[in-house]
Coordinates of C-alpha atoms in Angstrom, one line a residue:
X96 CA 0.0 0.0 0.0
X97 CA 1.1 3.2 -0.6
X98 CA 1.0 6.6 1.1
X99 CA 1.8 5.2 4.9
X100 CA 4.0 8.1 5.6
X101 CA 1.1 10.3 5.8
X102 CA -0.8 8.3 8.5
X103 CA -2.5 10.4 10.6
X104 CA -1.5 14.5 9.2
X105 CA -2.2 15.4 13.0
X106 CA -0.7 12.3 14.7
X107 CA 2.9 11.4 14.7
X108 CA 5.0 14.2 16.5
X109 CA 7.7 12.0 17.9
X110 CA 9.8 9.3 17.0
X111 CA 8.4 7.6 19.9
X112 CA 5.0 8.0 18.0
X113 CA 6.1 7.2 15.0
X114 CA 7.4 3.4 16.0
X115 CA 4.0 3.0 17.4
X116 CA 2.3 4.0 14.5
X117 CA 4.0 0.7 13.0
X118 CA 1.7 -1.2 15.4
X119 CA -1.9 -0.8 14.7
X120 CA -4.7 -1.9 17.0
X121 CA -6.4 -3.3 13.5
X122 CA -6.0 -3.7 9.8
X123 CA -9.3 -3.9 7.9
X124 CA -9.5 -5.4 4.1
X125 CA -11.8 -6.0 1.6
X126 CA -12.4 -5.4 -2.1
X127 CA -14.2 -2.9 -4.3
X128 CA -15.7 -4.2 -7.4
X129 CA -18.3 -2.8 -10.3
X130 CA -21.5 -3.8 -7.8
X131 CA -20.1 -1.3 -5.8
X132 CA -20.3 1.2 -8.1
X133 CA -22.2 4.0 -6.3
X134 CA -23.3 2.3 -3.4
X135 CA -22.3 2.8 0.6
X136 CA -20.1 -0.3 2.1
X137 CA -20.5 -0.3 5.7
X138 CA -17.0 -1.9 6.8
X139 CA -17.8 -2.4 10.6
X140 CA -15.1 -2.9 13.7
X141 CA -15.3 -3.1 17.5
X142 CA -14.0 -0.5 19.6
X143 CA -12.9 -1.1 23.1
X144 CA -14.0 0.2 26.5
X145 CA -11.6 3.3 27.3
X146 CA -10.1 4.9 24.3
X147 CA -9.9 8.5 24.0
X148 CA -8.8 8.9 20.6
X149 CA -9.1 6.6 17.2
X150 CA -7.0 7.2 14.4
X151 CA -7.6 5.6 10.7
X152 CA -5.3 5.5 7.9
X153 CA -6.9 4.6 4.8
X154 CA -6.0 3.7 1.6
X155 CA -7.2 1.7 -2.0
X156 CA -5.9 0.7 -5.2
X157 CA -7.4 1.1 -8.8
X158 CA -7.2 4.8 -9.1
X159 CA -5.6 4.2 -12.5
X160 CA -9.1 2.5 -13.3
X161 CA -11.0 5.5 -11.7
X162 CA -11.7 3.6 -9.2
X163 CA -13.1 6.3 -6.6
X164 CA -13.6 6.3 -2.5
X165 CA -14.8 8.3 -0.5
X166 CA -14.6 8.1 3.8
X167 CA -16.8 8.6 6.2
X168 CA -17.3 7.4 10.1
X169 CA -20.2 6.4 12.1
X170 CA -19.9 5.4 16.3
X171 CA -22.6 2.9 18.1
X172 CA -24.8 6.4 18.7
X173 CA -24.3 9.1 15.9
X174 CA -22.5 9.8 12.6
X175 CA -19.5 11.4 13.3
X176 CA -18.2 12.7 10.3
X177 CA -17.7 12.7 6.2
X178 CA -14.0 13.3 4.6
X179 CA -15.3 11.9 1.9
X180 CA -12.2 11.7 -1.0
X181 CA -10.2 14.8 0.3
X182 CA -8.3 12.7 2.9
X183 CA -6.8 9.5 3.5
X184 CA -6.3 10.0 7.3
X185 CA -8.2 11.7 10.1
X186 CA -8.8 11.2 13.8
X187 CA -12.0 11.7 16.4
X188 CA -11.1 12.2 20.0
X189 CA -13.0 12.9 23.1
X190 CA -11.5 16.8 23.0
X191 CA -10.9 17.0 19.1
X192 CA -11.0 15.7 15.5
X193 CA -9.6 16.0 12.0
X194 CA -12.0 18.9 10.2
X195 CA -14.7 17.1 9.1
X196 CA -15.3 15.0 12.1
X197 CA -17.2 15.4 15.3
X198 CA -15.1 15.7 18.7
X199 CA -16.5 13.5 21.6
X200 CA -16.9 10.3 23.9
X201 CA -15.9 7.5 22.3
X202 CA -18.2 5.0 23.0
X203 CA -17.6 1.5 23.1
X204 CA -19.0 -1.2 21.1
X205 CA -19.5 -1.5 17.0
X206 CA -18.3 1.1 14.9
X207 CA -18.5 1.7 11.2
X208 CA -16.2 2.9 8.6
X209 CA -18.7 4.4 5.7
X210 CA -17.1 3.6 2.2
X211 CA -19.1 5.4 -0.5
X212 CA -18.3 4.3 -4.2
X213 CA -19.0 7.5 -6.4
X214 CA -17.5 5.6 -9.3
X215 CA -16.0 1.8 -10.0
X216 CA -16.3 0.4 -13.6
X217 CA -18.4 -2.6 -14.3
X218 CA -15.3 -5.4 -14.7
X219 CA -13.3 -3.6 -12.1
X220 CA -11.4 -4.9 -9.3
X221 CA -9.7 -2.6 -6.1
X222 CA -8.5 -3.4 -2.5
X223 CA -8.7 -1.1 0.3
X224 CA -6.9 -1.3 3.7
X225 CA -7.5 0.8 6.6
X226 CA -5.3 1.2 9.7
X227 CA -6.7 1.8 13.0
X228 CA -5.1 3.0 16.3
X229 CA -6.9 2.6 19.5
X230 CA -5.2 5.7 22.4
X231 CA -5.6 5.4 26.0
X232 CA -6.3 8.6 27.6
X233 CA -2.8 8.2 29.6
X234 CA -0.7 9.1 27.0
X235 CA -0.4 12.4 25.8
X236 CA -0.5 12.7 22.2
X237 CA 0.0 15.6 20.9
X238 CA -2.4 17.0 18.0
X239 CA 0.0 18.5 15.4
X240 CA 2.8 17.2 13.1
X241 CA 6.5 17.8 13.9
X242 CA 7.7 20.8 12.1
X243 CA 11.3 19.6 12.4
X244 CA 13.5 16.8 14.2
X245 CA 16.7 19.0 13.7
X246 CA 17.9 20.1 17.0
X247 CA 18.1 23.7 17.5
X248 CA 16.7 26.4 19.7
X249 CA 12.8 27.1 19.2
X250 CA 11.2 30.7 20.3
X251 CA 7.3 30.6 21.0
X252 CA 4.7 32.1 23.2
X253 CA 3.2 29.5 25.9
X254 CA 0.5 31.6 27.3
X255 CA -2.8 33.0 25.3
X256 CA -6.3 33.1 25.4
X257 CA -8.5 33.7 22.7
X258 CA -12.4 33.7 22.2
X259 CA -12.6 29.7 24.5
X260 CA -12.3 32.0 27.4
X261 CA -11.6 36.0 28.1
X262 CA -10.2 36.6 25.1
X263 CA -11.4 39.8 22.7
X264 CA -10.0 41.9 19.6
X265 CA -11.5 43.6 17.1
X266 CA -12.8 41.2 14.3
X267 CA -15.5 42.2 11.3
X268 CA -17.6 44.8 11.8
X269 CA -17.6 44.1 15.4
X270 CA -15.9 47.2 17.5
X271 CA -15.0 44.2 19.6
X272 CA -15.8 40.5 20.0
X273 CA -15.0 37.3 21.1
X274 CA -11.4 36.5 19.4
X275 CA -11.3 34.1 16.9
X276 CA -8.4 31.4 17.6
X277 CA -7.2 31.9 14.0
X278 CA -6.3 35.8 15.0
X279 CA -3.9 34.4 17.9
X280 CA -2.5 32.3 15.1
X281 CA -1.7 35.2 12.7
X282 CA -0.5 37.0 15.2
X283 CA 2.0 34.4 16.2
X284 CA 2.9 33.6 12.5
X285 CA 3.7 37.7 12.3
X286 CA 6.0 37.5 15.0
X287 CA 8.0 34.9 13.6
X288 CA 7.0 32.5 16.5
X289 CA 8.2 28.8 15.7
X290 CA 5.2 27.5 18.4
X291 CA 2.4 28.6 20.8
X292 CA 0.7 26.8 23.6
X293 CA -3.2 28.3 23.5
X294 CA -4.1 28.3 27.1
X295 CA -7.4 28.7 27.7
X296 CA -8.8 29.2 31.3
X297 CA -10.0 25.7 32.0
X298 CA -10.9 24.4 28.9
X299 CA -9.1 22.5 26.1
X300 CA -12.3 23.2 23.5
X301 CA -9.9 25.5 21.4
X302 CA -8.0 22.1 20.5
X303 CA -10.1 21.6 17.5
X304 CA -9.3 24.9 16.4
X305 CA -6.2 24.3 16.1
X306 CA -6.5 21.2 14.8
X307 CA -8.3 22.5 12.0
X308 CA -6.0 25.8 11.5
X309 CA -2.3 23.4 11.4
X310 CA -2.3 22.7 7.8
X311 CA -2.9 26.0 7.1
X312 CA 0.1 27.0 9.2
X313 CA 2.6 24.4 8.5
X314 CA 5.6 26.6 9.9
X315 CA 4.2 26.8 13.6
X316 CA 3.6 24.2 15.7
X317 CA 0.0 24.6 17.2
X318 CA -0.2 23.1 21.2
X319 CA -3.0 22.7 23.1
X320 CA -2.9 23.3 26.8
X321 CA -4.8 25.0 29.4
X322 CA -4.4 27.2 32.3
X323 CA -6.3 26.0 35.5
X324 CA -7.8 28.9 37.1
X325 CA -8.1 28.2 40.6
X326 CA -8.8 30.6 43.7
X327 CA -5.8 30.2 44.7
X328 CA -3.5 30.3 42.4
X329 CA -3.0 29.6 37.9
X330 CA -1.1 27.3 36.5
X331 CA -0.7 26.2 32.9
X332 CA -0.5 22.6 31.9
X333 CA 0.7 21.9 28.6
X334 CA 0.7 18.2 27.0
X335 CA -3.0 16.2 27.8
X336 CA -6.3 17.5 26.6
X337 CA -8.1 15.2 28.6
X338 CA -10.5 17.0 31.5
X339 CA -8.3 18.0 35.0
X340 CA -11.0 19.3 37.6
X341 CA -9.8 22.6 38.8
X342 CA -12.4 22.6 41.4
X343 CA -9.6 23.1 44.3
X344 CA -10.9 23.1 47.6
X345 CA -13.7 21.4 46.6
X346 CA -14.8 17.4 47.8
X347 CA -13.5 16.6 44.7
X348 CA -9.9 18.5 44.3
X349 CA -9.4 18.9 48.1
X350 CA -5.5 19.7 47.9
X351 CA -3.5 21.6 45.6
X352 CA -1.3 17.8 45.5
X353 CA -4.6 16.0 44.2
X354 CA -4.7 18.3 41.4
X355 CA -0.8 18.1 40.6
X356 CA -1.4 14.0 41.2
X357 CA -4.4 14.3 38.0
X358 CA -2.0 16.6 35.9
X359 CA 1.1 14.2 36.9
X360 CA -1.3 11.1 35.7
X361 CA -1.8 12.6 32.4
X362 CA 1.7 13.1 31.0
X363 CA 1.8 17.0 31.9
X364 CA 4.0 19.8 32.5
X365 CA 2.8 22.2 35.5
X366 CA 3.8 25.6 35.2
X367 CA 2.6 27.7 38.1
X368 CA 1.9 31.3 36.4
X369 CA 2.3 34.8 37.7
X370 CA 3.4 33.9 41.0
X371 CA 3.4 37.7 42.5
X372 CA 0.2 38.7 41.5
X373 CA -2.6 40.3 43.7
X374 CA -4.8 38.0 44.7
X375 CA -8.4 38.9 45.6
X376 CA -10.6 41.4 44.3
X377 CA -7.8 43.4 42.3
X378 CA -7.1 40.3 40.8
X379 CA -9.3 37.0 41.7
X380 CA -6.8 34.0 42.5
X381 CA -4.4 35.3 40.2
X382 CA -1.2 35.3 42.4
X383 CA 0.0 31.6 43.7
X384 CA -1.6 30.7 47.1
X385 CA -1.9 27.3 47.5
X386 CA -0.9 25.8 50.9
X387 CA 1.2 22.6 50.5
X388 CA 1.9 23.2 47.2
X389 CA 4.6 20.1 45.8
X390 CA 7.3 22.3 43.9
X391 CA 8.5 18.8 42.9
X392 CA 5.8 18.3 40.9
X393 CA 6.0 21.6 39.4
X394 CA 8.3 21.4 36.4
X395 CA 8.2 25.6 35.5
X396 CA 7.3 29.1 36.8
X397 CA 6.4 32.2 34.9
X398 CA 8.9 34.2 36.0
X399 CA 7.7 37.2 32.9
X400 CA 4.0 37.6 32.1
X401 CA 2.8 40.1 29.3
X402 CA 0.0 41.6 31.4
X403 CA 2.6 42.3 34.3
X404 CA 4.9 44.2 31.8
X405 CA 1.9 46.2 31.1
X406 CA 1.4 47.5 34.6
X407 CA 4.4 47.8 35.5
X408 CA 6.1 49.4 32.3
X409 CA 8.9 46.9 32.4
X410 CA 9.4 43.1 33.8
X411 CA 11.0 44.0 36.9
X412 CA 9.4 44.9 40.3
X413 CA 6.7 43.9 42.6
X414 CA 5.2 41.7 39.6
X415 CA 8.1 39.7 39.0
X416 CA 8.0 36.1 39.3
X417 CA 11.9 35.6 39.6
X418 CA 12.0 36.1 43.0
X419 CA 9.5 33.5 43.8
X420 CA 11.5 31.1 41.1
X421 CA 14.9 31.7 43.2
X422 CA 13.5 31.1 46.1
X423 CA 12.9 27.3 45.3
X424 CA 16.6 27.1 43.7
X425 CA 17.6 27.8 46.7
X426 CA 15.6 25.0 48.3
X427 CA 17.5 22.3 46.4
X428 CA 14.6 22.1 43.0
X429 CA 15.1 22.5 39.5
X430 CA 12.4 24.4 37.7
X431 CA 12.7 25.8 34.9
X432 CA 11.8 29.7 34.2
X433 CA 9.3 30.6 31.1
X434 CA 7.7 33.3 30.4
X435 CA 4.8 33.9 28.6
X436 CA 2.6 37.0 26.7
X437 CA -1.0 36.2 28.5
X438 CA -2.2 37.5 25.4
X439 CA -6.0 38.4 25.8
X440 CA -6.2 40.5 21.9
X441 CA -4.7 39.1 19.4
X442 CA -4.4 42.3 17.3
X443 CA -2.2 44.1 19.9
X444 CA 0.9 45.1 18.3
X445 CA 4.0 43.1 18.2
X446 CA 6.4 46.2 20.4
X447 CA 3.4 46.4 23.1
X448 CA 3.2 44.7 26.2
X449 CA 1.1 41.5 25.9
X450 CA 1.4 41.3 22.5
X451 CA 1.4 37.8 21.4
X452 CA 5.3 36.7 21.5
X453 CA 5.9 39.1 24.3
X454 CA 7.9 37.7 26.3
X455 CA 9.2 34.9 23.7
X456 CA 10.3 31.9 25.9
X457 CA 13.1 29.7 23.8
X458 CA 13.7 26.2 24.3
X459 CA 16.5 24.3 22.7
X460 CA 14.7 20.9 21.4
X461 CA 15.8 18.0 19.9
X462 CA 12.8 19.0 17.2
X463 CA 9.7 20.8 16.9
X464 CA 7.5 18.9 18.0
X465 CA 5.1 18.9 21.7
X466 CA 7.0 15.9 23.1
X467 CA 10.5 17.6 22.0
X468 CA 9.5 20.9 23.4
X469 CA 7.7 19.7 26.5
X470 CA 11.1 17.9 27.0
X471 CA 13.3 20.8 26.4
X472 CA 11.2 22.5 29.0
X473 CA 11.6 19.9 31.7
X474 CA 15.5 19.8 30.7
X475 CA 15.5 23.5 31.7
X476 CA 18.0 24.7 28.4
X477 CA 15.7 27.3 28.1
X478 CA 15.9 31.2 28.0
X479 CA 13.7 34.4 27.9
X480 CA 13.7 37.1 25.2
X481 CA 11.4 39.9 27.0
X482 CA 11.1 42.3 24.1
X483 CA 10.1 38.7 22.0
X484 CA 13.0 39.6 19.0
X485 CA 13.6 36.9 16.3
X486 CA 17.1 36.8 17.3
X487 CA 18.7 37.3 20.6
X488 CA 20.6 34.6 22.0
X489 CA 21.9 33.8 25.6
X490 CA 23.3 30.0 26.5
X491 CA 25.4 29.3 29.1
X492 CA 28.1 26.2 29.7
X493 CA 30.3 25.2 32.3
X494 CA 33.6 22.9 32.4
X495 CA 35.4 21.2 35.1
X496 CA 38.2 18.9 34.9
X497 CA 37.2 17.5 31.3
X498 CA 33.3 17.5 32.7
X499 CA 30.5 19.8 31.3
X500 CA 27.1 21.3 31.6
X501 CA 24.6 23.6 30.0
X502 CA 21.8 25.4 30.9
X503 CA 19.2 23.5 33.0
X504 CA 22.3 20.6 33.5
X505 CA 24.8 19.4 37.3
X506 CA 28.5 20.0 37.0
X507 CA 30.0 17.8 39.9
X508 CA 33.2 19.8 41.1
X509 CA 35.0 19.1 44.4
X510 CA 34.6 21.8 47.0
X511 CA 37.0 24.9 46.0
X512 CA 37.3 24.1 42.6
X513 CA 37.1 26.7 40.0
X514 CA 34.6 26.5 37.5
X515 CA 35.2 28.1 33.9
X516 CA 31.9 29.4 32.5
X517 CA 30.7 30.7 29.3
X518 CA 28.0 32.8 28.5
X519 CA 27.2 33.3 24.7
X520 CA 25.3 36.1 23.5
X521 CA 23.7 37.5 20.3
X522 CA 21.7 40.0 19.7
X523 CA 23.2 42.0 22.5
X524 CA 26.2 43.2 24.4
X525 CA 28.2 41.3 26.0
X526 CA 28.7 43.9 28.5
X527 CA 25.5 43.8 29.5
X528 CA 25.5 40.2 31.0
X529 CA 25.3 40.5 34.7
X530 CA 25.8 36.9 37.0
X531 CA 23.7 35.7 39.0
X532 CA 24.6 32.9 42.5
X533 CA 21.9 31.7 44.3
X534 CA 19.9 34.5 43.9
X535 CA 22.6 37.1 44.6
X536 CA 23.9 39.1 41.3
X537 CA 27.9 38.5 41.8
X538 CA 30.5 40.7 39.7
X539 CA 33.2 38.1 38.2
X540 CA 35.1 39.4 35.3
X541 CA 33.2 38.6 32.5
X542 CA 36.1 38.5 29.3
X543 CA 35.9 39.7 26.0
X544 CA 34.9 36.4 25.2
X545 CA 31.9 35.9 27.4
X546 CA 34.2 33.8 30.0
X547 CA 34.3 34.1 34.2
X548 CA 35.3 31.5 36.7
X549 CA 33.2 30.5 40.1
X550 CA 34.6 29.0 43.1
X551 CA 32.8 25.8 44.2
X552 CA 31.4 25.8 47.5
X553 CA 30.4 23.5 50.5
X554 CA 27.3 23.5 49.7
X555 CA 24.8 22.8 45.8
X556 CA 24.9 26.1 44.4
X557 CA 23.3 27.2 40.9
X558 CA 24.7 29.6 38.6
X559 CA 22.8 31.9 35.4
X560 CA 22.8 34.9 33.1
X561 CA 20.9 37.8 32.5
X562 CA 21.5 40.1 30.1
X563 CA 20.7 44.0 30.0
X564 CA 21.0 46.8 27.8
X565 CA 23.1 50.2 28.1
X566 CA 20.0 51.8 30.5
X567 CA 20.0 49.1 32.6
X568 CA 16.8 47.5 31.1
X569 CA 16.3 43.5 31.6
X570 CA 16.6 42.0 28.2
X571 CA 17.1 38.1 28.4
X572 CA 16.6 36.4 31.6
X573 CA 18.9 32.8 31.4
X574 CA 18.1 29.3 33.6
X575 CA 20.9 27.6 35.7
X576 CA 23.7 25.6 35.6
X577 CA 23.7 23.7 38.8
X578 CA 26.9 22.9 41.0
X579 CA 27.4 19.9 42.9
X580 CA 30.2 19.3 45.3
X581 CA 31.6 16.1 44.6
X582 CA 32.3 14.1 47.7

């Protein structure tokens, strides 16, 4: 059969994916002869109890005798959807589907594949076979295509609303309206944005938005994720689409930790949000809260929020998440620092607060892809572009006696060790890179060539980079290198 690469234009965004898209749950055959000739062959199959997404790859022969088929699928309770001959792959799913499909509970029991026949001559002979993939709801497949599986670093925006929650622009005629996902899109394609996590307040319903708008975008990778909106307290999950009851302190979300242990059980990444917010009326739940929080279960904080910049004419002061983010350096945990635009109007322009891509967060990723990023993220190689440019820079590495490390990596040193360290930079000066040591900006002597040494200590110490312009003003904020005394 031919065509097999293009299983599922919305499924395979790994390698991991991709070697079990070699395995499917089913392989359906049959034949497509003259008495089919504009007729509908039911070609029916048995779903199990459980899945949260089907996937079907379909294709026939006899096209050179215009043999012609068309797709359509029907579940044990309603018709979901026609593709009819404009596709040879497509997906339904409890939260999404392939345009042309309907989103929704996946019941179990018989299910149909419709094959209508518009034409097949009267001595004909075809074969069709269709692939099917049965998901579990624990694991996280992501909805688009990779982009790219070259390593490299990958600048996108991972916090947006559009019209699924508070978001509003100007659209039409309207003087201002709900905002139409495809705006965020546009606005993220004009920015030169390689991906964007849509985070709707609660809700995953924009994931077949985007679902239906990736094609059309093929240069951006389109993630789903969602920020739960709690009363104490927002955090962004990126990866599942699956429901996570935000209902904290309610019978059925008690603790802050059950709602990490749901998020946890579905493959995602917890990223607290806008940790020094208000909370209360100026700002209902916005600011993080929650008693007995587990920071080992969070995997990032949003250290720069859009809407912060915005009140605050700049990403520094009483807004700032970094000091929050320090604060659990220094108690021993790895998180890594993002920032993200909280884009509520898409048509905001690119050099104004909020704008979508304002702050940029970039990850270096093994490919574009959700799994990749989402990866990157956890890895903590990531840094923060504030003013969201296309092309400022900041890494950092570290060496010690043949050993290295990069951003978000452990260098094990023995206790007074010196540790050579290199910041890279583009985009900017080099002599605006300032040092920071557990949370306390240190003065080594930065070279020409971006190098400065730091004494190893008694104790685990972590070590990053910011970078600032000629006034002073914050421009890249860099994630650590962690030291470890050796024993």
């Amino acid at each position: 059969m031919r065509r097999w690469f293009a299983l599922i234009a919305l499924l395979i965004a790994s390698p991991s994916w991709a070697r079990e898209a070699a395995k499917p749950d089913l392989i359906l055959t049959g034949e497509i002869t003259g008495a089919d000739h504009q007729t509908y062959k039911p070609v029916t199959f048995e779903v199990p109890p459980g899945v949260a997404r089907l996937l079907v790859a379909f294709d026939y022969t006899g096209r050179e005798n215009k043999t012609v088929v068309d797709l359509g699928l029907v579940d044990p309770v309603r018709f979901r959807g026609w593709s009819g001959g404009n596709k040879n792959s497509f997906f339904v799913s409890t939260e999404a589907a392939t345009a042309g499909y309907l989103p929704g509970p996946l019941p179990a029991g018989r299910w149909t594949l419709l094959l209508g026949v518009p034409n097949a001559r009267p001595d004909s002979k075809a074969t069709y076979e269709a692939k099917i993939w049965f998901q579990r709801p624990s694991t996280a497949l992501p909805i688009a295509l990779a982009k790219a599986t070259t390593p490299g670093w990958y600048r996108g925006d991972l916090h947006m609303h559009t019209a699924h929650s508070d978001g509003g622009c100007v659209t039409g005629d309207a003087p201002r309206a709900p905002c139409p996902v495809y705006r965020t899109v546009q606005a993220a394609q004009a920015a030169g944005l390689d991906f964007i996590a849509v985070t709707d307040h609660n809700t995953t319903s924009q994931a077949e938005a985007l679902t239906e708008l990736q094609p059309s975008f093929p240069k951006i990778l389109l993630m789903t994720g969602r920020e739960v909106t709690t009363f104490h307290g927002h955090a962004n999950v990126f990866g599942p689409t699956a429901f996570i009851d935000f209902r904290l302190g309610s019978q059925d979300v008690p603790t802050i930790r059950d709602l990490q242990a749901a998020v946890a059980g579905a493959g995602g990444v917890f990223s607290i949000n806008h940790p020094a917010a208000p909370s209360g009326e100026q700002c209902m739940g916005c600011g993080w809260t929650a008693r007995d929080t587990d920071f080992g279960a969070v995997q990032a904080i949003e250290v720069a929020n859009g809407g912060s910049e915005k009140a605050l004419g700049g990403f520094e002061g009483v807004l700032s998440g970094v000091p929050f983010w320090e604060a659990q350096l220094n108690q021993g945990r790895r998180i890594t620092a993002i920032g993200g635009s909280d884009n509520h109007d898409a048509g905001i322009p690119h050099d104004q607060p909020s704008a979508v891509g304002r702050p940029t967060t970039v990850i270096h990723a093994r490919g574009l892809s959700s799994e990749a990023l989402l990866e990157g993220l956890r890895a903590g190689r990531v840094f923060i572009d504030l003013d969201g440019t296309r092309d400022r820079m900041l890494d950092l590495s570290a060496s010690v006696n043949g050993a290295s490390a990069v951003m978000g990596g452990t260098l094990k040193a023995s206790s007074s060790q010196v540790v050579t360290f290199v910041v890279t930079v583009k985009g900017a000066d080099l002599a605006g890179v300032e040092i920071v040591q557990d949370g306390v900006r240190v003065s080594p002597a930065v070279s020409a060539m971006g190098r400065f040494e730091v004494r190893v200590g008694q104790r685990p110490s972590w070590v990053r980079a910011n970078v600032r312009d000629s006034r002073g003003r914050l421009l890249l904020i860099g994630n650590p290198i962690y030291l470890s005394p050796a024993p």
